[in-house]
PDB file of C-alpha atoms and ligand atoms in Angstrom:
ATOM      1  CA  MET A   1      93.850 110.613  78.148  1.00 96.00           C
ATOM      2  CA  LEU A   2      91.986 108.197  80.156  1.00 98.00           C
ATOM      3  CA  SER A   3      88.490 107.442  78.138  1.00 98.00           C
ATOM      4  CA  ILE A   4      85.791 105.349  79.482  1.00 98.00           C
ATOM      5  CA  GLU A   5      83.413 105.295  76.480  1.00 98.00           C
ATOM      6  CA  ASP A   6      80.156 103.933  76.951  1.00 98.00           C
ATOM      7  CA  LEU A   7      80.787 101.571  79.272  1.00 98.00           C
ATOM      8  CA  SER A   8      78.315  98.682  80.680  1.00 98.00           C
ATOM      9  CA  LYS A   9      78.680  95.752  82.507  1.00 98.00           C
ATOM     10  CA  THR A  10      76.061  93.320  83.401  1.00 98.00           C
ATOM     11  CA  TYR A  11      77.169  90.036  85.708  1.00 98.00           C
ATOM     12  CA  ALA A  12      76.420  86.608  84.661  1.00 97.00           C
ATOM     13  CA  ASP A  13      73.499  86.514  87.371  1.00 97.00           C
ATOM     14  CA  GLY A  14      72.019  89.600  85.818  1.00 96.00           C
ATOM     15  CA  THR A  15      73.182  92.201  87.489  1.00 96.00           C
ATOM     16  CA  GLN A  16      73.603  95.661  85.909  1.00 97.00           C
ATOM     17  CA  ALA A  17      76.510  96.862  87.633  1.00 98.00           C
ATOM     18  CA  LEU A  18      77.271  99.315  85.520  1.00 98.00           C
ATOM     19  CA  SER A  19      74.925 101.461  82.331  1.00 97.00           C
ATOM     20  CA  ARG A  20      76.636 103.580  80.114  1.00 97.00           C
ATOM     21  CA  ILE A  21      79.323 104.999  81.945  1.00 97.00           C
ATOM     22  CA  GLY A  22      81.291 107.877  79.868  1.00 98.00           C
ATOM     23  CA  LEU A  23      84.270 109.644  81.545  1.00 98.00           C
ATOM     24  CA  ALA A  24      87.054 111.487  80.030  1.00 98.00           C
ATOM     25  CA  VAL A  25      90.426 111.664  82.408  1.00 98.00           C
ATOM     26  CA  PRO A  26      93.023 113.969  81.231  1.00 98.00           C
ATOM     27  CA  ALA A  27      96.359 112.825  82.025  1.00 98.00           C
ATOM     28  CA  GLY A  28      97.661 113.618  85.437  1.00 98.00           C
ATOM     29  CA  GLU A  29      94.155 114.270  86.910  1.00 98.00           C
ATOM     30  CA  ILE A  30      92.637 112.727  89.754  1.00 98.00           C
ATOM     31  CA  VAL A  31      89.231 111.813  90.001  1.00 98.00           C
ATOM     32  CA  ALA A  32      87.518 110.332  93.317  1.00 98.00           C
ATOM     33  CA  LEU A  33      84.868 108.473  92.591  1.00 98.00           C
ATOM     34  CA  ILE A  34      82.233 108.249  95.349  1.00 97.00           C
ATOM     35  CA  GLY A  35      78.856 106.657  95.871  1.00 93.00           C
ATOM     36  CA  GLY A  36      76.869 104.110  98.024  1.00 89.00           C
ATOM     37  CA  SER A  37      77.929 100.752  98.404  1.00 91.00           C
ATOM     38  CA  GLY A  38      77.092  98.777  95.114  1.00 93.00           C
ATOM     39  CA  CYS A  39      76.925 101.674  92.613  1.00 94.00           C
ATOM     40  CA  GLY A  40      79.719 100.019  90.885  1.00 97.00           C
ATOM     41  CA  LYS A  41      82.754 101.483  91.767  1.00 97.00           C
ATOM     42  CA  THR A  42      84.532  98.241  92.304  1.00 96.00           C
ATOM     43  CA  THR A  43      83.463  96.983  89.215  1.00 98.00           C
ATOM     44  CA  LEU A  44      84.274  99.978  87.533  1.00 98.00           C
ATOM     45  CA  LEU A  45      87.849 100.122  88.265  1.00 97.00           C
ATOM     46  CA  ARG A  46      88.281  96.663  88.050  1.00 97.00           C
ATOM     47  CA  LEU A  47      87.387  96.824  83.749  1.00 97.00           C
ATOM     48  CA  VAL A  48      89.933 100.218  83.809  1.00 97.00           C
ATOM     49  CA  ALA A  49      92.286  97.505  85.301  1.00 96.00           C
ATOM     50  CA  GLY A  50      91.646  95.268  82.622  1.00 96.00           C
ATOM     51  CA  LEU A  51      90.555  92.394  84.885  1.00 95.00           C
ATOM     52  CA  ASP A  52      87.174  91.967  83.565  1.00 96.00           C
ATOM     53  CA  ARG A  53      85.817  92.444  80.284  1.00 96.00           C
ATOM     54  CA  ALA A  54      82.886  94.959  79.978  1.00 97.00           C
ATOM     55  CA  SER A  55      79.473  93.907  78.411  1.00 98.00           C
ATOM     56  CA  ALA A  56      79.576  96.949  76.499  1.00 98.00           C
ATOM     57  CA  GLY A  57      81.729 100.026  75.589  1.00 98.00           C
ATOM     58  CA  GLN A  58      85.419 100.375  76.077  1.00 97.00           C
ATOM     59  CA  ILE A  59      87.808 102.000  77.595  1.00 98.00           C
ATOM     60  CA  ARG A  60      91.434 103.598  75.962  1.00 98.00           C
ATOM     61  CA  LEU A  61      94.507 105.037  77.493  1.00 97.00           C
ATOM     62  CA  ASP A  62      95.887 107.162  74.808  1.00 96.00           C
ATOM     63  CA  GLY A  63      93.901 105.607  72.351  1.00 96.00           C
ATOM     64  CA  GLU A  64      94.858 101.909  73.130  1.00 96.00           C
ATOM     65  CA  ALA A  65      92.248  99.574  74.023  1.00 96.00           C
ATOM     66  CA  ILE A  66      92.631  98.029  77.762  1.00 96.00           C
ATOM     67  CA  THR A  67      90.750  94.845  77.650  1.00 93.00           C
ATOM     68  CA  ALA A  68      93.626  92.692  79.585  1.00 95.00           C
ATOM     69  CA  PRO A  69      95.837  94.047  82.393  1.00 94.00           C
ATOM     70  CA  HIS A  70      97.901  97.014  81.051  1.00 91.00           C
ATOM     71  CA  PRO A  71     101.698  97.447  82.473  1.00 88.00           C
ATOM     72  CA  GLY A  72     100.834 101.661  82.548  1.00 92.00           C
ATOM     73  CA  VAL A  73      97.875 100.806  84.956  1.00 96.00           C
ATOM     74  CA  GLY A  74      98.848 100.206  88.303  1.00 94.00           C
ATOM     75  CA  LEU A  75      96.103  98.873  91.307  1.00 94.00           C
ATOM     76  CA  VAL A  76      96.073  99.673  95.167  1.00 95.00           C
ATOM     77  CA  PHE A  77      93.131  97.716  96.696  1.00 93.00           C
ATOM     78  CA  GLN A  78      91.790  98.366 100.067  1.00 91.00           C
ATOM     79  CA  GLU A  79      93.906  95.962 101.372  1.00 92.00           C
ATOM     80  CA  PRO A  80      97.408  96.059 101.371  1.00 94.00           C
ATOM     81  CA  ARG A  81      97.767  92.489  99.505  1.00 94.00           C
ATOM     82  CA  LEU A  82     101.637  92.195 100.592  1.00 97.00           C
ATOM     83  CA  LEU A  83     103.566  88.792  99.690  1.00 97.00           C
ATOM     84  CA  PRO A  84     104.376  87.791 103.390  1.00 97.00           C
ATOM     85  CA  TRP A  85     107.531  85.318 102.359  1.00 98.00           C
ATOM     86  CA  LEU A  86     109.023  88.682 100.366  1.00 98.00           C
ATOM     87  CA  SER A  87     110.517  91.273 102.561  1.00 98.00           C
ATOM     88  CA  VAL A  88     109.559  94.656 102.292  1.00 98.00           C
ATOM     89  CA  ALA A  89     112.008  95.925  99.456  1.00 98.00           C
ATOM     90  CA  ASP A  90     110.927  92.864  97.543  1.00 97.00           C
ATOM     91  CA  ASN A  91     107.262  93.140  97.829  1.00 97.00           C
ATOM     92  CA  VAL A  92     107.889  97.025  96.137  1.00 97.00           C
ATOM     93  CA  GLY A  93     110.305  95.370  93.808  1.00 96.00           C
ATOM     94  CA  PHE A  94     108.171  92.625  92.665  1.00 94.00           C
ATOM     95  CA  GLY A  95     107.035  93.780  89.271  1.00 91.00           C
ATOM     96  CA  LEU A  96     110.231  94.997  88.149  1.00 93.00           C
ATOM     97  CA  ALA A  97     111.968  91.693  87.479  1.00 90.00           C
ATOM     98  CA  HIS A  98     112.773  92.776  84.302  1.00 92.00           C
ATOM     99  CA  LEU A  99     115.240  95.551  85.297  1.00 94.00           C
ATOM    100  CA  ALA A 100     118.851  95.033  86.294  1.00 94.00           C
ATOM    101  CA  GLY A 101     119.365  94.862  89.941  1.00 94.00           C
ATOM    102  CA  PRO A 102     120.986  97.795  90.170  1.00 96.00           C
ATOM    103  CA  GLU A 103     118.584  99.792  88.517  1.00 96.00           C
ATOM    104  CA  ARG A 104     116.038  97.830  90.469  1.00 96.00           C
ATOM    105  CA  ARG A 105     117.234  98.147  93.814  1.00 96.00           C
ATOM    106  CA  ALA A 106     117.739 102.177  93.246  1.00 97.00           C
ATOM    107  CA  ARG A 107     114.142 102.704  92.219  1.00 96.00           C
ATOM    108  CA  VAL A 108     112.761 100.739  94.793  1.00 97.00           C
ATOM    109  CA  ALA A 109     114.641 102.547  97.570  1.00 97.00           C
ATOM    110  CA  HIS A 110     113.405 105.433  96.388  1.00 95.00           C
ATOM    111  CA  ALA A 111     109.907 104.625  96.205  1.00 95.00           C
ATOM    112  CA  LEU A 112     110.668 103.497 100.338  1.00 96.00           C
ATOM    113  CA  GLU A 113     112.163 106.283 100.510  1.00 94.00           C
ATOM    114  CA  ARG A 114     109.222 108.871  99.162  1.00 91.00           C
ATOM    115  CA  VAL A 115     106.562 106.836 101.770  1.00 92.00           C
ATOM    116  CA  GLY A 116     109.341 107.414 104.531  1.00 93.00           C
ATOM    117  CA  LEU A 117     109.913 103.434 105.343  1.00 96.00           C
ATOM    118  CA  ALA A 118     113.694 103.585 103.920  1.00 96.00           C
ATOM    119  CA  GLU A 119     114.645 102.100 107.513  1.00 97.00           C
ATOM    120  CA  HIS A 120     111.825  99.070 107.030  1.00 98.00           C
ATOM    121  CA  ALA A 121     113.295  97.673 103.690  1.00 98.00           C
ATOM    122  CA  GLY A 122     114.727  94.482 104.980  1.00 98.00           C
ATOM    123  CA  ARG A 123     111.700  93.931 107.409  1.00 98.00           C
ATOM    124  CA  TRP A 124     108.550  91.467 106.853  1.00 98.00           C
ATOM    125  CA  PRO A 125     105.170  92.805 106.054  1.00 97.00           C
ATOM    126  CA  ARG A 126     103.854  91.356 109.439  1.00 97.00           C
ATOM    127  CA  GLU A 127     106.623  93.606 111.453  1.00 98.00           C
ATOM    128  CA  LEU A 128     104.507  96.395 110.026  1.00 97.00           C
ATOM    129  CA  SER A 129     101.365  98.460 111.525  1.00 95.00           C
ATOM    130  CA  GLY A 130      98.709  98.602 108.829  1.00 94.00           C
ATOM    131  CA  GLY A 131      99.044 101.624 107.586  1.00 94.00           C
ATOM    132  CA  GLN A 132     103.425 100.955 107.110  1.00 95.00           C
ATOM    133  CA  GLN A 133     101.799  97.958 104.883  1.00 96.00           C
ATOM    134  CA  GLN A 134      99.432  99.997 102.714  1.00 94.00           C
ATOM    135  CA  ARG A 135     102.488 102.591 102.389  1.00 95.00           C
ATOM    136  CA  VAL A 136     104.238 100.184 100.905  1.00 96.00           C
ATOM    137  CA  SER A 137     101.629  98.937  98.213  1.00 96.00           C
ATOM    138  CA  ILE A 138     101.512 102.716  97.509  1.00 95.00           C
ATOM    139  CA  ALA A 139     105.429 102.501  96.695  1.00 95.00           C
ATOM    140  CA  ARG A 140     104.845  98.970  94.931  1.00 95.00           C
ATOM    141  CA  ALA A 141     102.109 100.481  92.853  1.00 94.00           C
ATOM    142  CA  PHE A 142     104.551 103.861  91.969  1.00 94.00           C
ATOM    143  CA  VAL A 143     107.880 102.432  91.602  1.00 94.00           C
ATOM    144  CA  ALA A 144     106.830 101.036  87.992  1.00 91.00           C
ATOM    145  CA  ASN A 145     105.783 104.650  86.915  1.00 93.00           C
ATOM    146  CA  PRO A 146     102.491 103.944  85.885  1.00 94.00           C
ATOM    147  CA  ARG A 147     100.252 106.059  83.756  1.00 97.00           C
ATOM    148  CA  VAL A 148      97.166 105.434  85.277  1.00 98.00           C
ATOM    149  CA  LEU A 149      97.051 104.461  89.722  1.00 97.00           C
ATOM    150  CA  LEU A 150      93.455 102.677  90.388  1.00 98.00           C
ATOM    151  CA  LEU A 151      92.803 102.900  94.421  1.00 97.00           C
ATOM    152  CA  ASP A 152      90.364 101.522  95.606  1.00 97.00           C
ATOM    153  CA  GLU A 153      88.855 102.741  98.996  1.00 96.00           C
ATOM    154  CA  PRO A 154      92.938 102.474  99.835  1.00 94.00           C
ATOM    155  CA  PHE A 155      92.593 104.427 103.125  1.00 94.00           C
ATOM    156  CA  SER A 156      89.344 103.316 104.728  1.00 92.00           C
ATOM    157  CA  ALA A 157      90.279 100.699 107.265  1.00 89.00           C
ATOM    158  CA  LEU A 158      93.254 103.185 108.455  1.00 89.00           C
ATOM    159  CA  ASP A 159      92.582 105.454 111.577  1.00 90.00           C
ATOM    160  CA  ALA A 160      92.171 109.303 110.553  1.00 90.00           C
ATOM    161  CA  PHE A 161      95.697 110.367 111.521  1.00 90.00           C
ATOM    162  CA  THR A 162      97.271 107.770 109.539  1.00 90.00           C
ATOM    163  CA  ARG A 163      95.022 108.376 106.242  1.00 91.00           C
ATOM    164  CA  ARG A 164      95.739 111.818 106.338  1.00 92.00           C
ATOM    165  CA  ASP A 165      99.683 110.966 106.607  1.00 91.00           C
ATOM    166  CA  LEU A 166      99.141 108.391 103.756  1.00 92.00           C
ATOM    167  CA  HIS A 167      97.308 111.205 101.693  1.00 94.00           C
ATOM    168  CA  GLY A 168     100.261 112.742 101.894  1.00 93.00           C
ATOM    169  CA  HIS A 169     102.581 110.572 100.796  1.00 91.00           C
ATOM    170  CA  LEU A 170     100.330 109.496  97.717  1.00 94.00           C
ATOM    171  CA  LEU A 171     100.287 113.416  96.722  1.00 95.00           C
ATOM    172  CA  ALA A 172     103.832 113.310  96.821  1.00 92.00           C
ATOM    173  CA  LEU A 173     104.458 110.253  94.458  1.00 91.00           C
ATOM    174  CA  TRP A 174     101.832 111.577  92.125  1.00 95.00           C
ATOM    175  CA  GLU A 175     103.679 115.423  92.188  1.00 95.00           C
ATOM    176  CA  GLU A 176     106.894 113.309  91.291  1.00 92.00           C
ATOM    177  CA  VAL A 177     104.882 110.784  88.517  1.00 92.00           C
ATOM    178  CA  ARG A 178     102.309 112.649  87.469  1.00 96.00           C
ATOM    179  CA  PRO A 179      99.972 109.580  86.649  1.00 97.00           C
ATOM    180  CA  THR A 180      96.233 109.974  86.170  1.00 98.00           C
ATOM    181  CA  VAL A 181      94.538 108.796  89.364  1.00 98.00           C
ATOM    182  CA  LEU A 182      90.775 107.052  90.024  1.00 98.00           C
ATOM    183  CA  ILE A 183      90.206 106.516  93.823  1.00 98.00           C
ATOM    184  CA  VAL A 184      87.559 105.252  95.456  1.00 98.00           C
ATOM    185  CA  THR A 185      86.375 106.690  98.630  1.00 95.00           C
ATOM    186  CA  HIS A 186      83.290 107.122 100.523  1.00 90.00           C
ATOM    187  CA  ASP A 187      85.299 109.833 102.736  1.00 92.00           C
ATOM    188  CA  VAL A 188      83.941 112.942 101.453  1.00 95.00           C
ATOM    189  CA  ALA A 189      87.084 114.885 103.268  1.00 94.00           C
ATOM    190  CA  GLU A 190      89.323 112.578 101.406  1.00 95.00           C
ATOM    191  CA  ALA A 191      87.869 113.352  98.184  1.00 97.00           C
ATOM    192  CA  VAL A 192      88.412 117.293  98.549  1.00 97.00           C
ATOM    193  CA  ALA A 193      92.420 116.487 100.201  1.00 97.00           C
ATOM    194  CA  LEU A 194      93.131 114.452  97.159  1.00 97.00           C
ATOM    195  CA  ALA A 195      91.215 115.372  93.788  1.00 98.00           C
ATOM    196  CA  ASP A 196      90.344 117.786  90.705  1.00 98.00           C
ATOM    197  CA  ARG A 197      86.776 116.291  90.561  1.00 98.00           C
ATOM    198  CA  ALA A 198      84.514 114.444  92.514  1.00 98.00           C
ATOM    199  CA  VAL A 199      81.988 112.098  90.606  1.00 98.00           C
ATOM    200  CA  VAL A 200      79.142 110.835  92.588  1.00 97.00           C
ATOM    201  CA  MET A 201      77.595 107.863  91.546  1.00 96.00           C
ATOM    202  CA  ARG A 202      74.132 106.186  91.932  1.00 94.00           C
ATOM    203  CA  PRO A 203      73.786 102.354  91.869  1.00 93.00           C
ATOM    204  CA  LYS A 204      70.986 100.284  90.182  1.00 92.00           C
ATOM    205  CA  PRO A 205      72.713 100.532  87.912  1.00 94.00           C
ATOM    206  CA  GLY A 206      75.297 101.801  88.750  1.00 95.00           C
ATOM    207  CA  ARG A 207      75.769 105.101  86.717  1.00 96.00           C
ATOM    208  CA  LEU A 208      77.338 108.856  87.042  1.00 96.00           C
ATOM    209  CA  ASP A 209      75.387 110.510  88.441  1.00 94.00           C
ATOM    210  CA  ASP A 210      76.664 114.291  88.955  1.00 95.00           C
ATOM    211  CA  THR A 211      80.574 115.695  89.340  1.00 97.00           C
ATOM    212  CA  VAL A 212      81.867 118.007  91.361  1.00 97.00           C
ATOM    213  CA  PRO A 213      84.924 120.286  90.471  1.00 97.00           C
ATOM    214  CA  LEU A 214      87.523 120.769  93.528  1.00 97.00           C
ATOM    215  CA  PRO A 215      89.826 123.419  92.006  1.00 96.00           C
ATOM    216  CA  LEU A 216      91.319 123.914  95.292  1.00 96.00           C
ATOM    217  CA  PRO A 217      95.214 124.939  95.400  1.00 94.00           C
ATOM    218  CA  ARG A 218      97.775 122.593  97.000  1.00 92.00           C
ATOM    219  CA  PRO A 219      98.753 121.610  99.420  1.00 90.00           C
ATOM    220  CA  ARG A 220      95.040 121.769 100.662  1.00 94.00           C
ATOM    221  CA  ASP A 221      94.322 122.374 103.827  1.00 92.00           C
ATOM    222  CA  PRO A 222      90.881 120.788 104.892  1.00 90.00           C
ATOM    223  CA  ALA A 223      89.894 123.563 107.834  1.00 92.00           C
ATOM    224  CA  ALA A 224      89.633 126.022 105.102  1.00 95.00           C
ATOM    225  CA  PRO A 225      86.313 127.615 104.269  1.00 96.00           C
ATOM    226  CA  GLN A 226      86.939 126.428 100.034  1.00 96.00           C
ATOM    227  CA  SER A 227      87.720 122.651 101.368  1.00 96.00           C
ATOM    228  CA  GLU A 228      84.448 123.043 103.660  1.00 96.00           C
ATOM    229  CA  ALA A 229      82.504 124.680 100.965  1.00 96.00           C
ATOM    230  CA  ALA A 230      83.472 121.473  98.444  1.00 97.00           C
ATOM    231  CA  ALA A 231      82.674 118.849 101.252  1.00 97.00           C
ATOM    232  CA  ARG A 232      79.107 120.645 101.601  1.00 97.00           C
ATOM    233  CA  ARG A 233      79.105 120.054  97.578  1.00 97.00           C
ATOM    234  CA  ILE A 234      80.015 116.907  97.593  1.00 97.00           C
ATOM    235  CA  LEU A 235      77.281 116.278 100.362  1.00 96.00           C
ATOM    236  CA  ALA A 236      74.908 117.471  98.765  1.00 96.00           C
ATOM    237  CA  ALA A 237      75.920 115.984  95.766  1.00 95.00           C
ATOM    238  CA  LEU A 238      75.688 112.561  97.532  1.00 93.00           C
ATOM    239  CA  ASP A 239      72.315 112.954  99.259  1.00 92.00           C
ATOM    240  CA  ARG A 240      70.779 113.386  95.695  1.00 91.00           C
ATOM    241  CA  SER A 241      72.616 110.246  94.395  1.00 88.00           C
ATOM    242  CA  LEU A 242      70.822 108.320  97.445  1.00 84.00           C
ATOM    243  CA  ARG A 243      67.092 109.953  96.738  1.00 83.00           C
ATOM    244  CA  PRO A 244      64.977 107.893  93.682  1.00 78.00           C
ATOM    245  CA  ALA A 245      65.223 109.840  90.747  1.00 68.00           C
ATOM    246  CA  GLU A 246      62.786 112.504  90.567  1.00 61.00           C
ATOM    247  CA  ALA A 247      60.072 112.036  88.005  1.00 54.00           C
ATOM    248  CA  ALA A 248      59.849 115.102  85.773  1.00 49.00           C
ATOM    249  CA  PRO A 249      57.295 117.229  87.130  1.00 52.00           C
ATOM    250  CA  GLN A 250      54.322 117.422  85.245  1.00 55.00           C
ATOM    251  CA  ASN A 251      53.887 121.208  84.802  1.00 53.00           C
ATOM    252  CA  ALA A 252      57.134 121.898  85.088  1.00 51.00           C
ATOM    253  CA  ASN A 253      55.980 125.850  84.856  1.00 51.00           C
ATOM    254  CA  TRP A 254      54.148 125.912  88.124  1.00 47.00           C
ATOM    255  CA  TRP A 255      55.830 128.916  89.631  1.00 45.00           C
TER     256      TRP A 255
HETATM  257  N1  LIG B   1      81.169  88.836  90.450  1.00 88.58           N
HETATM  258  C1  LIG B   1      79.697  89.462  90.410  1.00 88.58           C
HETATM  259  N2  LIG B   1      78.611  88.616  89.915  1.00 88.58           N
HETATM  260  C2  LIG B   1      77.598  89.246  90.343  1.00 88.58           C
HETATM  261  N3  LIG B   1      77.298  90.710  90.681  1.00 88.58           N
HETATM  262  C3  LIG B   1      78.406  91.627  91.215  1.00 88.58           C
HETATM  263  C4  LIG B   1      79.877  90.881  91.168  1.00 88.58           C
HETATM  264  N4  LIG B   1      80.741  92.280  91.751  1.00 88.58           N
HETATM  265  C5  LIG B   1      80.088  92.662  91.935  1.00 88.58           C
HETATM  266  N5  LIG B   1      78.112  92.667  91.795  1.00 88.58           N
HETATM  267  C6  LIG B   1      77.330  93.145  92.113  1.00 88.58           C
HETATM  268  O1  LIG B   1      77.509  94.527  91.050  1.00 88.58           O
HETATM  269  C7  LIG B   1      77.195  95.738  91.866  1.00 88.58           C
HETATM  270  C8  LIG B   1      78.604  96.587  91.784  1.00 88.58           C
HETATM  271  O2  LIG B   1      79.172  95.877  92.913  1.00 88.58           O
HETATM  272  P1  LIG B   1      81.044  96.818  93.087  1.00 88.58           P
HETATM  273  O3  LIG B   1      81.375  97.225  91.946  1.00 88.58           O
HETATM  274  O4  LIG B   1      81.745  95.914  94.110  1.00 88.58           O
HETATM  275  O5  LIG B   1      79.736  98.042  94.082  1.00 88.58           O
HETATM  276  P2  LIG B   1      80.887  99.301  94.964  1.00 88.58           P
HETATM  277  O6  LIG B   1      82.047  99.363  94.989  1.00 88.58           O
HETATM  278  O7  LIG B   1      80.065 100.472  94.299  1.00 88.58           O
HETATM  279  O8  LIG B   1      80.144  98.807  96.306  1.00 88.58           O
HETATM  280  C9  LIG B   1      76.342  95.303  93.150  1.00 88.58           C
HETATM  281  O9  LIG B   1      75.142  94.937  93.242  1.00 88.58           O
HETATM  282  C10 LIG B   1      77.407  94.028  93.346  1.00 88.58           C
HETATM  283  O10 LIG B   1      76.457  93.035  94.344  1.00 88.58           O
HETATM  284 MG1  LIG B   2      84.106  98.274  96.036  1.00 88.58          MG
END
């Protein structure tokens, strides 16, 4: 269980990026974080990754407080962030230096195969397309068998076709490793394709606004009526989150 408890973050300049976030994510759940720009999505992931400290509240992974980068927490960013001087295989195996060579090579080969890049293991990152590079960064995150995987708009720079292809690769790896996943997206269809639940955020200060459960069977068909209905529910919640908070009506029983 990943528990985010009463979490707030105010930056040194006074920006209230997060205010009293509470979210409990059972092991293996996929949660999509969705919301307008500036509502604290990246701040939240950075805190869960232990890359920054909260101003108040806490984050616990199976009871253990996260206050610094944790080996059980993997991260994928919008851009692939590969090391240009290492081959594809060495990028994927970069965090596995503690393992013996044969095991490391076997794990890297398996992860690359799962993202469909087995034949590119010896290439340089610059020889790959953007979508292929992002597949490498997903393989790199999964090769460590993370308990929690954090993805910050990982597919937003890719075309729609490549994005769908990567959804498939991500889900195939998730099926195998079953990490808890927090994925930031601004793409409602992406939330419906991937997540068990969409959590909608609201800015100034950043906070959780609404939750839309997505109990759809997998594999999911984006054109199925259930998917379209789920997308509409998220859009409606998103719409509400972009409006200023409504003041309580003067006379709630006017009707
Ligand atoms: N290092 C920082 N210092 C000051 N303000 C920041 C910093 N990082 C983010 N912010 C501010 O915090 C708010 C939330 O930012 P961010 O978490 O990046 O939102 P999102 O990812 O949802 O777009 C924004 O107002 C942003 O300008
Ligand atoms: Mg962001």
